[in-house]
Coordinates of C-alpha atoms and ligand atoms in Angstrom, one line a residue:
X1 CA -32.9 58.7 45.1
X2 CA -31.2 62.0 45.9
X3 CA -27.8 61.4 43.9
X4 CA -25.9 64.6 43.0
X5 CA -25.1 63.3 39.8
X6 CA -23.7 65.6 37.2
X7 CA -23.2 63.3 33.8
X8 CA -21.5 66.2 32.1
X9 CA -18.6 65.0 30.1
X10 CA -15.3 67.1 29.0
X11 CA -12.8 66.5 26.0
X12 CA -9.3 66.3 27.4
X13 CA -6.4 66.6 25.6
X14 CA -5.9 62.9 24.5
X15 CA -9.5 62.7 23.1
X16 CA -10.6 60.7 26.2
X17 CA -14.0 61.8 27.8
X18 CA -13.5 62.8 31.2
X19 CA -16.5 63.9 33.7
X20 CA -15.8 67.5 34.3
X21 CA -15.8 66.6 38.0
X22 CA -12.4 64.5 37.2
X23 CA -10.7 67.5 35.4
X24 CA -7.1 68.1 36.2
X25 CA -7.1 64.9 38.1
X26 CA -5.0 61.6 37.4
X27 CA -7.0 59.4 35.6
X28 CA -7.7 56.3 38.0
X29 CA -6.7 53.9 34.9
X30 CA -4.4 55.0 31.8
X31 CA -4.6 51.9 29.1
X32 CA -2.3 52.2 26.1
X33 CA -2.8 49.7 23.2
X34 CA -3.5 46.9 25.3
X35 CA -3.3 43.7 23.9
X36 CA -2.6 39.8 24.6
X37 CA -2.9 36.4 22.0
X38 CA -3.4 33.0 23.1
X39 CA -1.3 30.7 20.7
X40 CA -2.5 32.2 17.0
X41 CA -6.0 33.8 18.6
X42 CA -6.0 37.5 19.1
X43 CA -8.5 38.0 21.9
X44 CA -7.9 41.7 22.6
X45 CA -5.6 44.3 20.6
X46 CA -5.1 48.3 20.5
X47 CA -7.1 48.8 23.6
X48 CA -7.2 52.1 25.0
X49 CA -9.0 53.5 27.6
X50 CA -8.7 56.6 30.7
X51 CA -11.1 56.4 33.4
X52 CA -11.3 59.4 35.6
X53 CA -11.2 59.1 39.5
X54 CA -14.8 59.0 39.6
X55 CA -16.3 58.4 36.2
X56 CA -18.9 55.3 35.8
X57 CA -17.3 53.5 32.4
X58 CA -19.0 51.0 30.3
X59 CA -17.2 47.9 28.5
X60 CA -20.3 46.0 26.1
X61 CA -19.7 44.3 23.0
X62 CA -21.0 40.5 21.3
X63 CA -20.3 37.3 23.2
X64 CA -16.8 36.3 23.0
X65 CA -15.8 40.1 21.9
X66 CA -12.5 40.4 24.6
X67 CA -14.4 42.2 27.6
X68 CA -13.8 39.8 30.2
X69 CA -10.1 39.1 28.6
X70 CA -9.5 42.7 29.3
X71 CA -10.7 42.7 33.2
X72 CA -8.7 40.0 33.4
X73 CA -5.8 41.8 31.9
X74 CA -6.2 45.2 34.2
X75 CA -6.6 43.0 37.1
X76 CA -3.3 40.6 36.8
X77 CA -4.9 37.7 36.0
X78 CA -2.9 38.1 32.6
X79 CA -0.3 39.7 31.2
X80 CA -0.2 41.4 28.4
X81 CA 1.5 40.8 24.6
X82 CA 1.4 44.3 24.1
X83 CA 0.7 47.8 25.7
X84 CA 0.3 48.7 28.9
X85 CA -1.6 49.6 32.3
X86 CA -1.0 52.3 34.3
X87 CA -3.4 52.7 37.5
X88 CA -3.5 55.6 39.4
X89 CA -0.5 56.3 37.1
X90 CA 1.3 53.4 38.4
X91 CA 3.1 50.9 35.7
X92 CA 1.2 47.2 36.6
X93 CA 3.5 45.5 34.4
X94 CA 4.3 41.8 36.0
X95 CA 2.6 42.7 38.8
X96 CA 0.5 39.9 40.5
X97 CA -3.4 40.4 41.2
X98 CA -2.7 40.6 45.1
X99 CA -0.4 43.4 44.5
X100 CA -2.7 45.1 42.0
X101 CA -5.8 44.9 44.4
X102 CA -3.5 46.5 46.9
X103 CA -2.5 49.1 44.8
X104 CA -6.3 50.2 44.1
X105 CA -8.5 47.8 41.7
X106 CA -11.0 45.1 42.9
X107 CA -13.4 43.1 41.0
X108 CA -16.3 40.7 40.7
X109 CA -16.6 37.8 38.2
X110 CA -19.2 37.0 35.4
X111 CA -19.4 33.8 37.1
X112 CA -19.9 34.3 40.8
X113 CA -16.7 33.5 43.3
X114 CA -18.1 33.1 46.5
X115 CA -17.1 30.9 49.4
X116 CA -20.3 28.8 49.2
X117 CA -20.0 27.4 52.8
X118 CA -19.2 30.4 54.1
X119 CA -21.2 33.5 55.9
X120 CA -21.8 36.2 53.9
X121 CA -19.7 38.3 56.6
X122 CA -16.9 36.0 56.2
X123 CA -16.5 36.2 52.7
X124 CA -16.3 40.1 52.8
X125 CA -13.7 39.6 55.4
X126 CA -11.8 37.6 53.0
X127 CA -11.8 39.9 50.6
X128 CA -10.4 42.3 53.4
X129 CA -7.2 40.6 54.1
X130 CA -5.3 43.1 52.0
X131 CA -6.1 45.9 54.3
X132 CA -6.4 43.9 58.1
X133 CA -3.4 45.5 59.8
X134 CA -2.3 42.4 62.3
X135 CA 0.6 40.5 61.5
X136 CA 0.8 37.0 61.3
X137 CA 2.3 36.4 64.7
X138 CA -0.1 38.6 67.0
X139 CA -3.2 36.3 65.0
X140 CA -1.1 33.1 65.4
X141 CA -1.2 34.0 69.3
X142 CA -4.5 35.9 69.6
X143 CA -2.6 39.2 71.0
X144 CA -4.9 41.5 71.6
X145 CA -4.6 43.8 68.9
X146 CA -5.9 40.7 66.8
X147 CA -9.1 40.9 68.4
X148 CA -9.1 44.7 68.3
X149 CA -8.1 44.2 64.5
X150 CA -10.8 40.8 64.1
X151 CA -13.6 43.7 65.6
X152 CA -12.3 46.4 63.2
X153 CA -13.2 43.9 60.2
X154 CA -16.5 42.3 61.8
X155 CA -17.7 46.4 61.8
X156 CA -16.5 47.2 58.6
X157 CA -17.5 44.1 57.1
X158 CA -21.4 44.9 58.7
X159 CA -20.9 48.4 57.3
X160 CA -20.6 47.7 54.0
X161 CA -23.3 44.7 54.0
X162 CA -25.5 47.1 55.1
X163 CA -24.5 49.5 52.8
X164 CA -25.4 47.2 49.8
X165 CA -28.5 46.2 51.3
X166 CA -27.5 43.1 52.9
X167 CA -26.8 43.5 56.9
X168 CA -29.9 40.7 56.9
X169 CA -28.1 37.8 55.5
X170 CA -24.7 38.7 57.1
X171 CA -24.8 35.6 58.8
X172 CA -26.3 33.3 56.1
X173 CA -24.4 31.0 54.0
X174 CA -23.3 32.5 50.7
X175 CA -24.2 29.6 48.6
X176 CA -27.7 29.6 49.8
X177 CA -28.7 33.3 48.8
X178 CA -30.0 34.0 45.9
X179 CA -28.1 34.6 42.7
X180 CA -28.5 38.5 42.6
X181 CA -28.1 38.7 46.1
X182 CA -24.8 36.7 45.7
X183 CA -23.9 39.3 43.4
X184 CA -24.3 42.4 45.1
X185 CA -22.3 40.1 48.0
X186 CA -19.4 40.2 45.3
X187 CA -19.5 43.6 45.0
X188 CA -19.7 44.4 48.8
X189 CA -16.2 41.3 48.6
X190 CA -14.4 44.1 46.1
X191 CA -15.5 47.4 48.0
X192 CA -14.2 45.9 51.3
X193 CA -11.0 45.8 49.9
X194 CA -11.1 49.9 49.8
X195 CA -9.9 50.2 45.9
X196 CA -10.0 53.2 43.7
X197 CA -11.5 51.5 41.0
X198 CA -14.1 48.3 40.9
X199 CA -14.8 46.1 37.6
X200 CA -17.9 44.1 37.4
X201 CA -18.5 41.9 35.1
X202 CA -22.4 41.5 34.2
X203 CA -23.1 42.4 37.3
X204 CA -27.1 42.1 36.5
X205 CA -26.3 38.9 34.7
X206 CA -29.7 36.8 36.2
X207 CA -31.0 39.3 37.9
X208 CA -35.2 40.3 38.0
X209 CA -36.2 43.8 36.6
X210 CA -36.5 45.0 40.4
X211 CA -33.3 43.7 41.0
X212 CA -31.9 45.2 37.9
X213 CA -33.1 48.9 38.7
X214 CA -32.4 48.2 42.4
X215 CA -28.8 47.6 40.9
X216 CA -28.4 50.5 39.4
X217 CA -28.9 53.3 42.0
X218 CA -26.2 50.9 43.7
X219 CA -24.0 51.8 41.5
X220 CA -24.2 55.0 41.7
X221 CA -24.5 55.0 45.5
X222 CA -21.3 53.3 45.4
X223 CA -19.5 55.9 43.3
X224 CA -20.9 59.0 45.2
X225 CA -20.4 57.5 48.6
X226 CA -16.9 56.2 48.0
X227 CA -15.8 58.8 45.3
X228 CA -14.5 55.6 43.3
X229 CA -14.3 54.5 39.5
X230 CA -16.9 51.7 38.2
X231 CA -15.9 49.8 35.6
X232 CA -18.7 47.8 34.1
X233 CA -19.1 45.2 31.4
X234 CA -23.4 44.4 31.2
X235 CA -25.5 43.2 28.0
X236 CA -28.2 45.0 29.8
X237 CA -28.4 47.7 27.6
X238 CA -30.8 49.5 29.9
X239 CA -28.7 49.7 32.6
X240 CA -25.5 50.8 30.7
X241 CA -27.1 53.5 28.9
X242 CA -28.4 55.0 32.4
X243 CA -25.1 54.6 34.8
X244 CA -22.6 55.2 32.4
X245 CA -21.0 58.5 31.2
X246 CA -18.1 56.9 29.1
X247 CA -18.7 53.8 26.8
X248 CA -16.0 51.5 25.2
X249 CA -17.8 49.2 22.1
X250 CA -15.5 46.2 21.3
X251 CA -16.1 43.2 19.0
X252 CA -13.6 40.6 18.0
X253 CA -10.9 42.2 20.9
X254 CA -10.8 45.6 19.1
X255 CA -12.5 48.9 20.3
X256 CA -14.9 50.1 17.7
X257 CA -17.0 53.3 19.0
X258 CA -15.8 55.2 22.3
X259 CA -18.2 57.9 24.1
X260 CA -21.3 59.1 25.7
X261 CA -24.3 56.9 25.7
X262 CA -25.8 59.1 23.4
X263 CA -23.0 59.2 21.0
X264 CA -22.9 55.1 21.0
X265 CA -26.5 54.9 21.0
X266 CA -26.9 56.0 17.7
X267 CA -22.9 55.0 16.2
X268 CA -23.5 52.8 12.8
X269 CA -20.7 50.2 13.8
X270 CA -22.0 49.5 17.5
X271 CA -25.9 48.9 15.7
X272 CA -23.8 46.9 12.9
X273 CA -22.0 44.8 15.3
X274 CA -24.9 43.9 17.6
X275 CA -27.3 43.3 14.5
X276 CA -25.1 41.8 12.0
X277 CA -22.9 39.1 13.8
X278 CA -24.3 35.7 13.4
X279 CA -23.1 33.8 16.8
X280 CA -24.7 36.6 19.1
Ligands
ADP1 N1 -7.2 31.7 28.6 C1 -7.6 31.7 27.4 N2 -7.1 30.9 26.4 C2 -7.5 30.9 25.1 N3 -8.4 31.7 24.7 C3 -9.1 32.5 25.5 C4 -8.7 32.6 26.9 N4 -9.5 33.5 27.5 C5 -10.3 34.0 26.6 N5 -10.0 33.4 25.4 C6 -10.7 33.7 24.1 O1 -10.7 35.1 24.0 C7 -11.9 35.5 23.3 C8 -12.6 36.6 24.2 O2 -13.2 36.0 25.3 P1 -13.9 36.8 26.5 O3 -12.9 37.8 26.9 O4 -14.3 35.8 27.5 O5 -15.2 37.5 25.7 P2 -16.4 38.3 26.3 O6 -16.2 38.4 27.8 O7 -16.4 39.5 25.6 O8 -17.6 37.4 26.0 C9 -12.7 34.3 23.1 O9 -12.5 33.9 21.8 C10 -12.2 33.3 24.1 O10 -12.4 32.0 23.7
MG2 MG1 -17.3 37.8 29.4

């Protein structure tokens, strides 16, 4: 695969890693001491991250460390005890998720979110909703700029299908594909809705080896085509150690190593807190 991929990180001023392509650029997402309890439980505290405008980023850590807590926090779904989100410098604070995944960030769930019953094109066209420009009245009465606007979205939709691999099953029901094609569906769901950044959580979760690899030079098809942040959270280590240039470790809702793959690959804590927790 002919990627121009440079993985050549830079030290910016805060101590976050940066790709040297993102230098000088707003960071896509700016996390300060993030943080949220449930009753007495902790579930994520003091988390920081910056993700550059076109970086690949990596959230791992144990079951039940806080990863999916904090997509859930960066995308709305929460709010947060403490700290704060800025994407693409913006304040998110009491935002909903609507108006977040308007504002730039999409996402995919550890536990697939399709439509079952329908098409694979229609759920990436609801996932476009955000971003159809028709108003409510011209679709009520079928003006014609809803059907140029309905064709608009059919083609985009088909584009980005294609794109991922899937123009074949566009009109299939979603609940019938297989499970790692109903994944990559997810992800074509998020891209649709043209955001700067996209988190996916395991996205290989039950996928095949093929798949797996296949998966991967997605990933980074999807960053050089669109020039977008990935935000990932996978226990394939694998994968995470080849598409990411940043890496966030966190166990029991704290951050515990930060950097290049090669920096967490050999950090005592991350090998400690994979190898020496109990519960997996
Ligand atoms: N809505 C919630 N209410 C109470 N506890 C929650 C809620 N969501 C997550 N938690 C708790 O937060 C912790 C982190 O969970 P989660 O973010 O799903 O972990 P991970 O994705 O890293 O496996 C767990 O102890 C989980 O039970
Ligand atoms: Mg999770």
């Amino acid at each position: 695969m002919a990627d121009n991929y440079s993985r050549k990180m830079i030290r910016v001023p805060s101590y976050a890693l940066l790709r040297e392509q993102d230098q000088g650029k707003m960071p896509v997402l700016d996390v300060r001491n993030l943080g949220i309890d449930f009753g007495g439980l902790t579930a994520v505290d003091g988390f920081n991250i910056t993700i550059g405008p076109t970086e690949i980023s990596g959230l791992i850590g144990p079951n039940g460390a806080g990863k999916t807590t904090i997509f859930n926090l960066l995308t709305s779904v929460y709010q947060p005890t403490r700290g704060s989100i800025l994407l693409k410098g913006i304040d998110t604070k009491g935002m909903t998720t609507a108006k977040v995944n308007r504002l730039g960030i999409a996402r995919t769930f550890q536990n697939i979110r399709l439509f079952n019953d329908m098409s694979a094109l229609d759920n990436v066209k609801v996932g476009m909703h955000n971003s159809i420009k028709c108003s409510f009245l011209a679709s009520l009465l079928r003006l014609p700029q809803y059907y140029k606007a309905e064709k608009a979205a059919n083609e985009k939709a088909m584009e980005l299908l294609d794109f991922m691999g899937l123009a074949d099953v566009a009109h299939v029901k979603a609940g019938s594909l297989p499970y790692g094609v109903q994944r990559r569906l997810e992800i074509v769901r998020a891209l649709a809705t043209d955001p700067a950044i996209i988190l996916l959580d395991e996205p290989a979760a039950g996928m095949n080896p093929s798949e797996t690899t296949e998966l991967m030079h997605q990933i980074r098809r999807i960053r050089d085509t669109f020039h977008i942040a990935i935000f990932l959270i996978e226990h394939d280590m694998n994968l995470v150690m080849n598409v990411c240039e940043a890496i966030a470790v966190v166990n029991y809702g704290k951050i515990i190593a930060k950097g290049t793959p090669e920096e967490i690959k050999e950090n005592p804590a991350v090998i400690e807190a994979y190898l020496g927790r109990k519960d997996g």
